[in-house]
Amino acid sequence: MSVMKRMSMIFKSKANKALDKMEDPRETLDYSYQRQLEMLQKVRRGVADVATSRKRLELQINQLEQQQAKLTDQGRKALQVGREDLAREALTRRGGLDSQLGDLRAQYQQLQGEEEKLTLASQRLQAKVDSFRTRKETIKATYTAAEAQTKINEAFSGISEEMGDVGLAIQRAEEKTENMKARAGAIDELLASGALEDYSGPRDDIQAELDRMGSGPGVDLELEQMKAELGMAPAPKQLDAAQGQQQGQQAPQAQPHQAPQQPREGQ
């Protein structure tokens, strides 16, 4: 296959695909129906033209028949008055009219046959156009319903172009929302740990230092306790003393105004 043939085939396939995408069956059916109406109109116009010609021949035949009858009457009257020569002339003219009448009658019969054929063809074409119109409207209604159902299904499934854009917008909004929530949570954690300073309120350096020092021994103590539980190392006495000191500092703060408890029986 030559390059030009391949280019021609590619161009035709592209054009066919583009035309198929642009084509609306309803518009095509309406156009076909319009063309059939135009064809029917031409057939009817042809029937009218043939009928007009036939009517014109009919008038000519009537005129010639009247002239023929007039010449026949003139021939009789000429014989009655003894003018045989005039009677002969009248009969001669009538013979010429007979030849013309024969030709006109043959043409009249031919036109009459053509008119009958065209009339029958017009009737058949009219029935075909009516049937096509009914089928056209049925197909158009079915196509419109199928198109609407397809759009509804695409909307529900989210595969339509409009709903796809909406779905992407919702997905982007959800992603941005999650990112903002994660950022806010990270900032809260950094503020709580002291890595970031909160400039919206008064700064208390002493309290921050005390919080940092208070959190350090607790982590170390928990780590040593986990080692002791696993048998890796015994819990040091310094950490036990620190734990007791920390519990002693927290006890007055937790119950500053409570009354002294009564000793239980047996103590």
PDB file of C-alpha atoms in Angstrom:
ATOM      1  CA  MET A   1       0.000   0.000   0.000  1.00  0.00           C
ATOM      2  CA  SER A   2       1.403   3.384  -1.010  1.00  0.00           C
ATOM      3  CA  VAL A   3       1.809   6.323   1.317  1.00  0.00           C
ATOM      4  CA  MET A   4      -0.960   8.305  -0.386  1.00  0.00           C
ATOM      5  CA  LYS A   5      -3.431   5.444  -0.027  1.00  0.00           C
ATOM      6  CA  ARG A   6      -2.568   5.058   3.649  1.00  0.00           C
ATOM      7  CA  MET A   7      -2.997   8.794   4.206  1.00  0.00           C
ATOM      8  CA  SER A   8      -6.312   8.712   2.367  1.00  0.00           C
ATOM      9  CA  MET A   9      -7.540   5.760   4.439  1.00  0.00           C
ATOM     10  CA  ILE A  10      -6.451   7.411   7.697  1.00  0.00           C
ATOM     11  CA  PHE A  11      -8.137  10.665   6.724  1.00  0.00           C
ATOM     12  CA  LYS A  12     -11.358   8.890   5.756  1.00  0.00           C
ATOM     13  CA  SER A  13     -11.411   6.875   9.012  1.00  0.00           C
ATOM     14  CA  LYS A  14     -10.833  10.035  11.068  1.00  0.00           C
ATOM     15  CA  ALA A  15     -13.523  11.901   9.150  1.00  0.00           C
ATOM     16  CA  ASN A  16     -15.948   8.994   9.474  1.00  0.00           C
ATOM     17  CA  LYS A  17     -15.369   8.821  13.240  1.00  0.00           C
ATOM     18  CA  ALA A  18     -15.853  12.576  13.603  1.00  0.00           C
ATOM     19  CA  LEU A  19     -19.031  12.526  11.507  1.00  0.00           C
ATOM     20  CA  ASP A  20     -20.384   9.547  13.432  1.00  0.00           C
ATOM     21  CA  LYS A  21     -19.809  11.423  16.694  1.00  0.00           C
ATOM     22  CA  MET A  22     -21.500  14.561  15.353  1.00  0.00           C
ATOM     23  CA  GLU A  23     -24.435  12.765  13.705  1.00  0.00           C
ATOM     24  CA  ASP A  24     -27.785  12.887  15.449  1.00  0.00           C
ATOM     25  CA  PRO A  25     -30.137  10.103  14.215  1.00  0.00           C
ATOM     26  CA  ARG A  26     -33.154  12.329  14.854  1.00  0.00           C
ATOM     27  CA  GLU A  27     -31.831  15.028  12.557  1.00  0.00           C
ATOM     28  CA  THR A  28     -30.972  12.427   9.915  1.00  0.00           C
ATOM     29  CA  LEU A  29     -34.492  11.002  10.052  1.00  0.00           C
ATOM     30  CA  ASP A  30     -36.045  14.459   9.773  1.00  0.00           C
ATOM     31  CA  TYR A  31     -33.853  15.229   6.767  1.00  0.00           C
ATOM     32  CA  SER A  32     -34.797  11.937   5.077  1.00  0.00           C
ATOM     33  CA  TYR A  33     -38.470  12.646   5.698  1.00  0.00           C
ATOM     34  CA  GLN A  34     -38.076  16.125   4.212  1.00  0.00           C
ATOM     35  CA  ARG A  35     -36.481  14.658   1.092  1.00  0.00           C
ATOM     36  CA  GLN A  36     -39.321  12.188   0.710  1.00  0.00           C
ATOM     37  CA  LEU A  37     -41.846  15.014   0.992  1.00  0.00           C
ATOM     38  CA  GLU A  38     -39.998  16.903  -1.738  1.00  0.00           C
ATOM     39  CA  MET A  39     -40.051  13.791  -3.948  1.00  0.00           C
ATOM     40  CA  LEU A  40     -43.763  13.351  -3.308  1.00  0.00           C
ATOM     41  CA  GLN A  41     -44.328  16.984  -4.220  1.00  0.00           C
ATOM     42  CA  LYS A  42     -42.498  16.492  -7.518  1.00  0.00           C
ATOM     43  CA  VAL A  43     -44.585  13.425  -8.344  1.00  0.00           C
ATOM     44  CA  ARG A  44     -47.773  15.345  -7.594  1.00  0.00           C
ATOM     45  CA  ARG A  45     -46.578  18.215  -9.765  1.00  0.00           C
ATOM     46  CA  GLY A  46     -45.902  15.739 -12.560  1.00  0.00           C
ATOM     47  CA  VAL A  47     -49.424  14.307 -12.189  1.00  0.00           C
ATOM     48  CA  ALA A  48     -50.830  17.828 -12.367  1.00  0.00           C
ATOM     49  CA  ASP A  49     -48.781  18.621 -15.514  1.00  0.00           C
ATOM     50  CA  VAL A  50     -49.902  15.434 -17.249  1.00  0.00           C
ATOM     51  CA  ALA A  51     -53.520  16.096 -16.274  1.00  0.00           C
ATOM     52  CA  THR A  52     -53.236  19.632 -17.668  1.00  0.00           C
ATOM     53  CA  SER A  53     -51.872  18.351 -20.984  1.00  0.00           C
ATOM     54  CA  ARG A  54     -54.588  15.722 -21.152  1.00  0.00           C
ATOM     55  CA  LYS A  55     -57.236  18.349 -20.484  1.00  0.00           C
ATOM     56  CA  ARG A  56     -55.801  20.562 -23.227  1.00  0.00           C
ATOM     57  CA  LEU A  57     -55.971  17.681 -25.717  1.00  0.00           C
ATOM     58  CA  GLU A  58     -59.507  16.985 -24.616  1.00  0.00           C
ATOM     59  CA  LEU A  59     -60.497  20.585 -25.412  1.00  0.00           C
ATOM     60  CA  GLN A  60     -58.816  20.371 -28.823  1.00  0.00           C
ATOM     61  CA  ILE A  61     -60.613  17.116 -29.577  1.00  0.00           C
ATOM     62  CA  ASN A  62     -63.952  18.696 -28.643  1.00  0.00           C
ATOM     63  CA  GLN A  63     -63.256  21.653 -30.906  1.00  0.00           C
ATOM     64  CA  LEU A  64     -62.330  19.419 -33.837  1.00  0.00           C
ATOM     65  CA  GLU A  65     -65.399  17.276 -33.261  1.00  0.00           C
ATOM     66  CA  GLN A  66     -67.559  20.401 -33.349  1.00  0.00           C
ATOM     67  CA  GLN A  67     -65.890  21.513 -36.624  1.00  0.00           C
ATOM     68  CA  GLN A  68     -66.381  18.037 -38.014  1.00  0.00           C
ATOM     69  CA  ALA A  69     -70.084  18.119 -37.186  1.00  0.00           C
ATOM     70  CA  LYS A  70     -70.370  21.601 -38.692  1.00  0.00           C
ATOM     71  CA  LEU A  71     -68.746  20.505 -41.984  1.00  0.00           C
ATOM     72  CA  THR A  72     -71.024  17.485 -42.156  1.00  0.00           C
ATOM     73  CA  ASP A  73     -74.075  19.733 -41.751  1.00  0.00           C
ATOM     74  CA  GLN A  74     -72.734  22.133 -44.387  1.00  0.00           C
ATOM     75  CA  GLY A  75     -72.291  19.274 -46.854  1.00  0.00           C
ATOM     76  CA  ARG A  76     -75.918  18.215 -46.424  1.00  0.00           C
ATOM     77  CA  LYS A  77     -77.212  21.725 -46.943  1.00  0.00           C
ATOM     78  CA  ALA A  78     -75.040  22.140 -50.045  1.00  0.00           C
ATOM     79  CA  LEU A  79     -76.535  18.987 -51.576  1.00  0.00           C
ATOM     80  CA  GLN A  80     -80.025  20.190 -50.741  1.00  0.00           C
ATOM     81  CA  VAL A  81     -79.504  23.381 -52.741  1.00  0.00           C
ATOM     82  CA  GLY A  82     -77.821  21.575 -55.602  1.00  0.00           C
ATOM     83  CA  ARG A  83     -74.242  22.569 -54.834  1.00  0.00           C
ATOM     84  CA  GLU A  84     -72.436  19.308 -55.093  1.00  0.00           C
ATOM     85  CA  ASP A  85     -69.078  21.060 -55.330  1.00  0.00           C
ATOM     86  CA  LEU A  86     -69.578  22.718 -51.946  1.00  0.00           C
ATOM     87  CA  ALA A  87     -70.672  19.435 -50.432  1.00  0.00           C
ATOM     88  CA  ARG A  88     -67.515  17.764 -51.794  1.00  0.00           C
ATOM     89  CA  GLU A  89     -65.313  20.540 -50.288  1.00  0.00           C
ATOM     90  CA  ALA A  90     -66.981  20.186 -46.914  1.00  0.00           C
ATOM     91  CA  LEU A  91     -66.503  16.436 -46.876  1.00  0.00           C
ATOM     92  CA  THR A  92     -62.829  16.874 -47.922  1.00  0.00           C
ATOM     93  CA  ARG A  93     -62.152  19.213 -45.012  1.00  0.00           C
ATOM     94  CA  ARG A  94     -63.933  16.869 -42.681  1.00  0.00           C
ATOM     95  CA  GLY A  95     -61.567  14.078 -43.798  1.00  0.00           C
ATOM     96  CA  GLY A  96     -58.566  16.201 -42.776  1.00  0.00           C
ATOM     97  CA  LEU A  97     -60.155  16.743 -39.382  1.00  0.00           C
ATOM     98  CA  ASP A  98     -60.648  13.008 -38.993  1.00  0.00           C
ATOM     99  CA  SER A  99     -56.881  12.467 -39.358  1.00  0.00           C
ATOM    100  CA  GLN A 100     -56.144  15.149 -36.746  1.00  0.00           C
ATOM    101  CA  LEU A 101     -58.765  13.730 -34.416  1.00  0.00           C
ATOM    102  CA  GLY A 102     -57.158  10.283 -34.667  1.00  0.00           C
ATOM    103  CA  ASP A 103     -53.749  11.631 -33.679  1.00  0.00           C
ATOM    104  CA  LEU A 104     -55.201  13.710 -30.822  1.00  0.00           C
ATOM    105  CA  ARG A 105     -57.182  10.769 -29.492  1.00  0.00           C
ATOM    106  CA  ALA A 106     -54.045   8.564 -29.521  1.00  0.00           C
ATOM    107  CA  GLN A 107     -52.120  11.230 -27.628  1.00  0.00           C
ATOM    108  CA  TYR A 108     -55.025  11.612 -25.263  1.00  0.00           C
ATOM    109  CA  GLN A 109     -55.035   7.880 -24.488  1.00  0.00           C
ATOM    110  CA  GLN A 110     -51.265   7.919 -23.923  1.00  0.00           C
ATOM    111  CA  LEU A 111     -51.452  10.887 -21.558  1.00  0.00           C
ATOM    112  CA  GLN A 112     -54.342   9.306 -19.731  1.00  0.00           C
ATOM    113  CA  GLY A 113     -52.275   6.157 -19.171  1.00  0.00           C
ATOM    114  CA  GLU A 114     -49.306   8.218 -17.918  1.00  0.00           C
ATOM    115  CA  GLU A 115     -51.593  10.115 -15.596  1.00  0.00           C
ATOM    116  CA  GLU A 116     -52.961   6.903 -14.134  1.00  0.00           C
ATOM    117  CA  LYS A 117     -49.425   5.560 -13.578  1.00  0.00           C
ATOM    118  CA  LEU A 118     -48.267   8.763 -11.921  1.00  0.00           C
ATOM    119  CA  THR A 119     -51.388   8.880  -9.780  1.00  0.00           C
ATOM    120  CA  LEU A 120     -50.795   5.302  -8.617  1.00  0.00           C
ATOM    121  CA  ALA A 121     -47.117   6.080  -7.939  1.00  0.00           C
ATOM    122  CA  SER A 122     -48.126   9.186  -5.989  1.00  0.00           C
ATOM    123  CA  GLN A 123     -50.517   7.161  -3.869  1.00  0.00           C
ATOM    124  CA  ARG A 124     -47.889   4.517  -3.156  1.00  0.00           C
ATOM    125  CA  LEU A 125     -45.292   7.152  -2.329  1.00  0.00           C
ATOM    126  CA  GLN A 126     -47.790   8.906  -0.064  1.00  0.00           C
ATOM    127  CA  ALA A 127     -48.387   5.649   1.824  1.00  0.00           C
ATOM    128  CA  LYS A 128     -44.632   5.099   2.082  1.00  0.00           C
ATOM    129  CA  VAL A 129     -44.067   8.632   3.382  1.00  0.00           C
ATOM    130  CA  ASP A 130     -46.838   8.231   5.948  1.00  0.00           C
ATOM    131  CA  SER A 131     -45.364   4.928   7.128  1.00  0.00           C
ATOM    132  CA  PHE A 132     -41.893   6.449   7.293  1.00  0.00           C
ATOM    133  CA  ARG A 133     -43.218   9.383   9.287  1.00  0.00           C
ATOM    134  CA  THR A 134     -44.788   7.060  11.853  1.00  0.00           C
ATOM    135  CA  ARG A 135     -41.629   4.970  12.111  1.00  0.00           C
ATOM    136  CA  LYS A 136     -39.504   8.124  12.267  1.00  0.00           C
ATOM    137  CA  GLU A 137     -41.422   9.516  15.220  1.00  0.00           C
ATOM    138  CA  THR A 138     -41.246   6.147  16.983  1.00  0.00           C
ATOM    139  CA  ILE A 139     -37.481   5.898  16.498  1.00  0.00           C
ATOM    140  CA  LYS A 140     -36.986   9.499  17.602  1.00  0.00           C
ATOM    141  CA  ALA A 141     -39.021   8.936  20.765  1.00  0.00           C
ATOM    142  CA  THR A 142     -37.143   5.710  21.517  1.00  0.00           C
ATOM    143  CA  TYR A 143     -33.771   7.373  20.919  1.00  0.00           C
ATOM    144  CA  THR A 144     -34.688  10.344  23.116  1.00  0.00           C
ATOM    145  CA  ALA A 145     -35.785   8.030  25.921  1.00  0.00           C
ATOM    146  CA  ALA A 146     -32.620   5.936  25.598  1.00  0.00           C
ATOM    147  CA  GLU A 147     -30.466   9.071  25.594  1.00  0.00           C
ATOM    148  CA  ALA A 148     -32.169  10.370  28.721  1.00  0.00           C
ATOM    149  CA  GLN A 149     -31.807   6.979  30.439  1.00  0.00           C
ATOM    150  CA  THR A 150     -28.122   6.867  29.490  1.00  0.00           C
ATOM    151  CA  LYS A 151     -27.506  10.308  30.936  1.00  0.00           C
ATOM    152  CA  ILE A 152     -29.322   9.343  34.141  1.00  0.00           C
ATOM    153  CA  ASN A 153     -27.301   6.128  34.459  1.00  0.00           C
ATOM    154  CA  GLU A 154     -24.065   7.988  33.793  1.00  0.00           C
ATOM    155  CA  ALA A 155     -25.016  10.565  36.395  1.00  0.00           C
ATOM    156  CA  PHE A 156     -25.731   7.856  38.979  1.00  0.00           C
ATOM    157  CA  SER A 157     -22.555   5.951  38.155  1.00  0.00           C
ATOM    158  CA  GLY A 158     -20.452   9.101  38.014  1.00  0.00           C
ATOM    159  CA  ILE A 159     -18.904   8.329  34.619  1.00  0.00           C
ATOM    160  CA  SER A 160     -20.414  11.263  32.796  1.00  0.00           C
ATOM    161  CA  GLU A 161     -18.215  14.237  32.036  1.00  0.00           C
ATOM    162  CA  GLU A 162     -20.145  16.643  34.256  1.00  0.00           C
ATOM    163  CA  MET A 163     -20.418  14.248  37.178  1.00  0.00           C
ATOM    164  CA  GLY A 164     -16.782  13.271  36.702  1.00  0.00           C
ATOM    165  CA  ASP A 165     -15.763  16.900  37.141  1.00  0.00           C
ATOM    166  CA  VAL A 166     -17.947  17.123  40.236  1.00  0.00           C
ATOM    167  CA  GLY A 167     -16.407  13.937  41.634  1.00  0.00           C
ATOM    168  CA  LEU A 168     -12.892  15.248  41.048  1.00  0.00           C
ATOM    169  CA  ALA A 169     -13.790  18.542  42.736  1.00  0.00           C
ATOM    170  CA  ILE A 170     -15.177  16.676  45.751  1.00  0.00           C
ATOM    171  CA  GLN A 171     -12.074  14.469  45.902  1.00  0.00           C
ATOM    172  CA  ARG A 172      -9.765  17.494  45.783  1.00  0.00           C
ATOM    173  CA  ALA A 173     -11.815  19.222  48.497  1.00  0.00           C
ATOM    174  CA  GLU A 174     -11.628  16.124  50.712  1.00  0.00           C
ATOM    175  CA  GLU A 175      -7.872  15.850  50.166  1.00  0.00           C
ATOM    176  CA  LYS A 176      -7.357  19.516  51.043  1.00  0.00           C
ATOM    177  CA  THR A 177      -9.553  19.103  54.120  1.00  0.00           C
ATOM    178  CA  GLU A 178      -7.540  16.092  55.295  1.00  0.00           C
ATOM    179  CA  ASN A 179      -4.283  17.962  54.687  1.00  0.00           C
ATOM    180  CA  MET A 180      -5.531  20.940  56.693  1.00  0.00           C
ATOM    181  CA  LYS A 181      -6.642  18.653  59.541  1.00  0.00           C
ATOM    182  CA  ALA A 182      -3.256  16.898  59.560  1.00  0.00           C
ATOM    183  CA  ARG A 183      -1.439  20.245  59.539  1.00  0.00           C
ATOM    184  CA  ALA A 184      -3.569  21.563  62.397  1.00  0.00           C
ATOM    185  CA  GLY A 185      -2.948  18.386  64.427  1.00  0.00           C
ATOM    186  CA  ALA A 186       0.805  18.583  63.798  1.00  0.00           C
ATOM    187  CA  ILE A 187       0.906  22.212  64.906  1.00  0.00           C
ATOM    188  CA  ASP A 188      -1.049  21.336  68.051  1.00  0.00           C
ATOM    189  CA  GLU A 189       1.439  18.580  68.873  1.00  0.00           C
ATOM    190  CA  LEU A 190       4.394  20.885  68.266  1.00  0.00           C
ATOM    191  CA  LEU A 191       2.852  23.559  70.472  1.00  0.00           C
ATOM    192  CA  ALA A 192       2.177  21.015  73.224  1.00  0.00           C
ATOM    193  CA  SER A 193       5.728  19.664  73.089  1.00  0.00           C
ATOM    194  CA  GLY A 194       7.247  23.122  73.173  1.00  0.00           C
ATOM    195  CA  ALA A 195       8.890  22.814  69.751  1.00  0.00           C
ATOM    196  CA  LEU A 196       6.793  25.793  68.656  1.00  0.00           C
ATOM    197  CA  GLU A 197       5.952  28.763  70.790  1.00  0.00           C
ATOM    198  CA  ASP A 198       2.450  30.133  71.097  1.00  0.00           C
ATOM    199  CA  TYR A 199       2.706  33.885  70.550  1.00  0.00           C
ATOM    200  CA  SER A 200      -1.024  34.452  70.884  1.00  0.00           C
ATOM    201  CA  GLY A 201      -0.810  34.557  74.739  1.00  0.00           C
ATOM    202  CA  PRO A 202       1.661  35.530  77.498  1.00  0.00           C
ATOM    203  CA  ARG A 203       4.810  33.438  77.606  1.00  0.00           C
ATOM    204  CA  ASP A 204       5.647  31.615  80.888  1.00  0.00           C
ATOM    205  CA  ASP A 205       9.234  30.361  80.646  1.00  0.00           C
ATOM    206  CA  ILE A 206       9.329  28.996  84.182  1.00  0.00           C
ATOM    207  CA  GLN A 207       6.242  26.843  83.723  1.00  0.00           C
ATOM    208  CA  ALA A 208       7.534  25.577  80.400  1.00  0.00           C
ATOM    209  CA  GLU A 209      10.848  24.567  81.974  1.00  0.00           C
ATOM    210  CA  LEU A 210       9.083  22.849  84.870  1.00  0.00           C
ATOM    211  CA  ASP A 211       6.857  20.924  82.443  1.00  0.00           C
ATOM    212  CA  ARG A 212       9.892  19.819  80.461  1.00  0.00           C
ATOM    213  CA  MET A 213      11.764  18.692  83.571  1.00  0.00           C
ATOM    214  CA  GLY A 214       8.713  16.903  84.927  1.00  0.00           C
ATOM    215  CA  SER A 215       8.207  14.927  81.705  1.00  0.00           C
ATOM    216  CA  GLY A 216      11.865  13.780  81.522  1.00  0.00           C
ATOM    217  CA  PRO A 217      12.074  11.589  84.684  1.00  0.00           C
ATOM    218  CA  GLY A 218       8.720  10.051  83.949  1.00  0.00           C
ATOM    219  CA  VAL A 219       9.911   8.724  80.590  1.00  0.00           C
ATOM    220  CA  ASP A 220      13.190   7.480  82.039  1.00  0.00           C
ATOM    221  CA  LEU A 221      11.395   5.824  84.937  1.00  0.00           C
ATOM    222  CA  GLU A 222       8.957   4.034  82.640  1.00  0.00           C
ATOM    223  CA  LEU A 223      11.846   2.851  80.454  1.00  0.00           C
ATOM    224  CA  GLU A 224      13.721   1.380  83.435  1.00  0.00           C
ATOM    225  CA  GLN A 225      10.587  -0.295  84.696  1.00  0.00           C
ATOM    226  CA  MET A 226      10.043  -1.939  81.311  1.00  0.00           C
ATOM    227  CA  LYS A 227      13.644  -3.202  81.388  1.00  0.00           C
ATOM    228  CA  ALA A 228      13.119  -4.630  84.874  1.00  0.00           C
ATOM    229  CA  GLU A 229       9.945  -6.405  83.769  1.00  0.00           C
ATOM    230  CA  LEU A 230      11.771  -7.927  80.825  1.00  0.00           C
ATOM    231  CA  GLY A 231      14.685  -9.012  83.072  1.00  0.00           C
ATOM    232  CA  MET A 232      17.170  -6.846  81.247  1.00  0.00           C
ATOM    233  CA  ALA A 233      18.249  -4.772  84.285  1.00  0.00           C
ATOM    234  CA  PRO A 234      16.994  -4.211  87.818  1.00  0.00           C
ATOM    235  CA  ALA A 235      15.122  -1.049  88.625  1.00  0.00           C
ATOM    236  CA  PRO A 236      17.630   1.412  90.171  1.00  0.00           C
ATOM    237  CA  LYS A 237      17.071   2.827  93.602  1.00  0.00           C
ATOM    238  CA  GLN A 238      17.570   6.354  92.383  1.00  0.00           C
ATOM    239  CA  LEU A 239      14.637   5.991  90.061  1.00  0.00           C
ATOM    240  CA  ASP A 240      12.547   4.471  92.902  1.00  0.00           C
ATOM    241  CA  ALA A 241      13.437   7.425  95.089  1.00  0.00           C
ATOM    242  CA  ALA A 242      12.668   9.838  92.274  1.00  0.00           C
ATOM    243  CA  GLN A 243       9.334   8.159  91.750  1.00  0.00           C
ATOM    244  CA  GLY A 244       8.502   8.441  95.458  1.00  0.00           C
ATOM    245  CA  GLN A 245       9.551  12.074  95.488  1.00  0.00           C
ATOM    246  CA  GLN A 246       7.418  12.773  92.434  1.00  0.00           C
ATOM    247  CA  GLN A 247       4.423  11.049  94.020  1.00  0.00           C
ATOM    248  CA  GLY A 248       4.996  13.039  97.214  1.00  0.00           C
ATOM    249  CA  GLN A 249       4.973  16.297  95.246  1.00  0.00           C
ATOM    250  CA  GLN A 250       1.785  15.395  93.395  1.00  0.00           C
ATOM    251  CA  ALA A 251      -0.150  14.273  96.519  1.00  0.00           C
ATOM    252  CA  PRO A 252      -0.507  17.744  98.159  1.00  0.00           C
ATOM    253  CA  GLN A 253      -1.563  19.260  94.844  1.00  0.00           C
ATOM    254  CA  ALA A 254      -4.202  16.644  94.237  1.00  0.00           C
ATOM    255  CA  GLN A 255      -5.802  16.902  97.731  1.00  0.00           C
ATOM    256  CA  PRO A 256      -4.930  20.295  99.343  1.00  0.00           C
ATOM    257  CA  HIS A 257      -8.163  20.794 101.249  1.00  0.00           C
ATOM    258  CA  GLN A 258      -9.197  17.234 102.122  1.00  0.00           C
ATOM    259  CA  ALA A 259      -9.563  16.213 105.765  1.00  0.00           C
ATOM    260  CA  PRO A 260      -7.138  13.628 107.169  1.00  0.00           C
ATOM    261  CA  GLN A 261      -8.364  10.128 106.633  1.00  0.00           C
ATOM    262  CA  GLN A 262      -9.259   7.988 109.598  1.00  0.00           C
ATOM    263  CA  PRO A 263      -7.019   4.967 110.194  1.00  0.00           C
ATOM    264  CA  ARG A 264      -8.555   1.739 109.175  1.00  0.00           C
ATOM    265  CA  GLU A 265      -9.075  -1.041 111.584  1.00  0.00           C
ATOM    266  CA  GLY A 266      -6.188  -3.402 111.819  1.00  0.00           C
ATOM    267  CA  GLN A 267      -3.505  -0.767 111.063  1.00  0.00           C
TER     268      GLN A 267
END
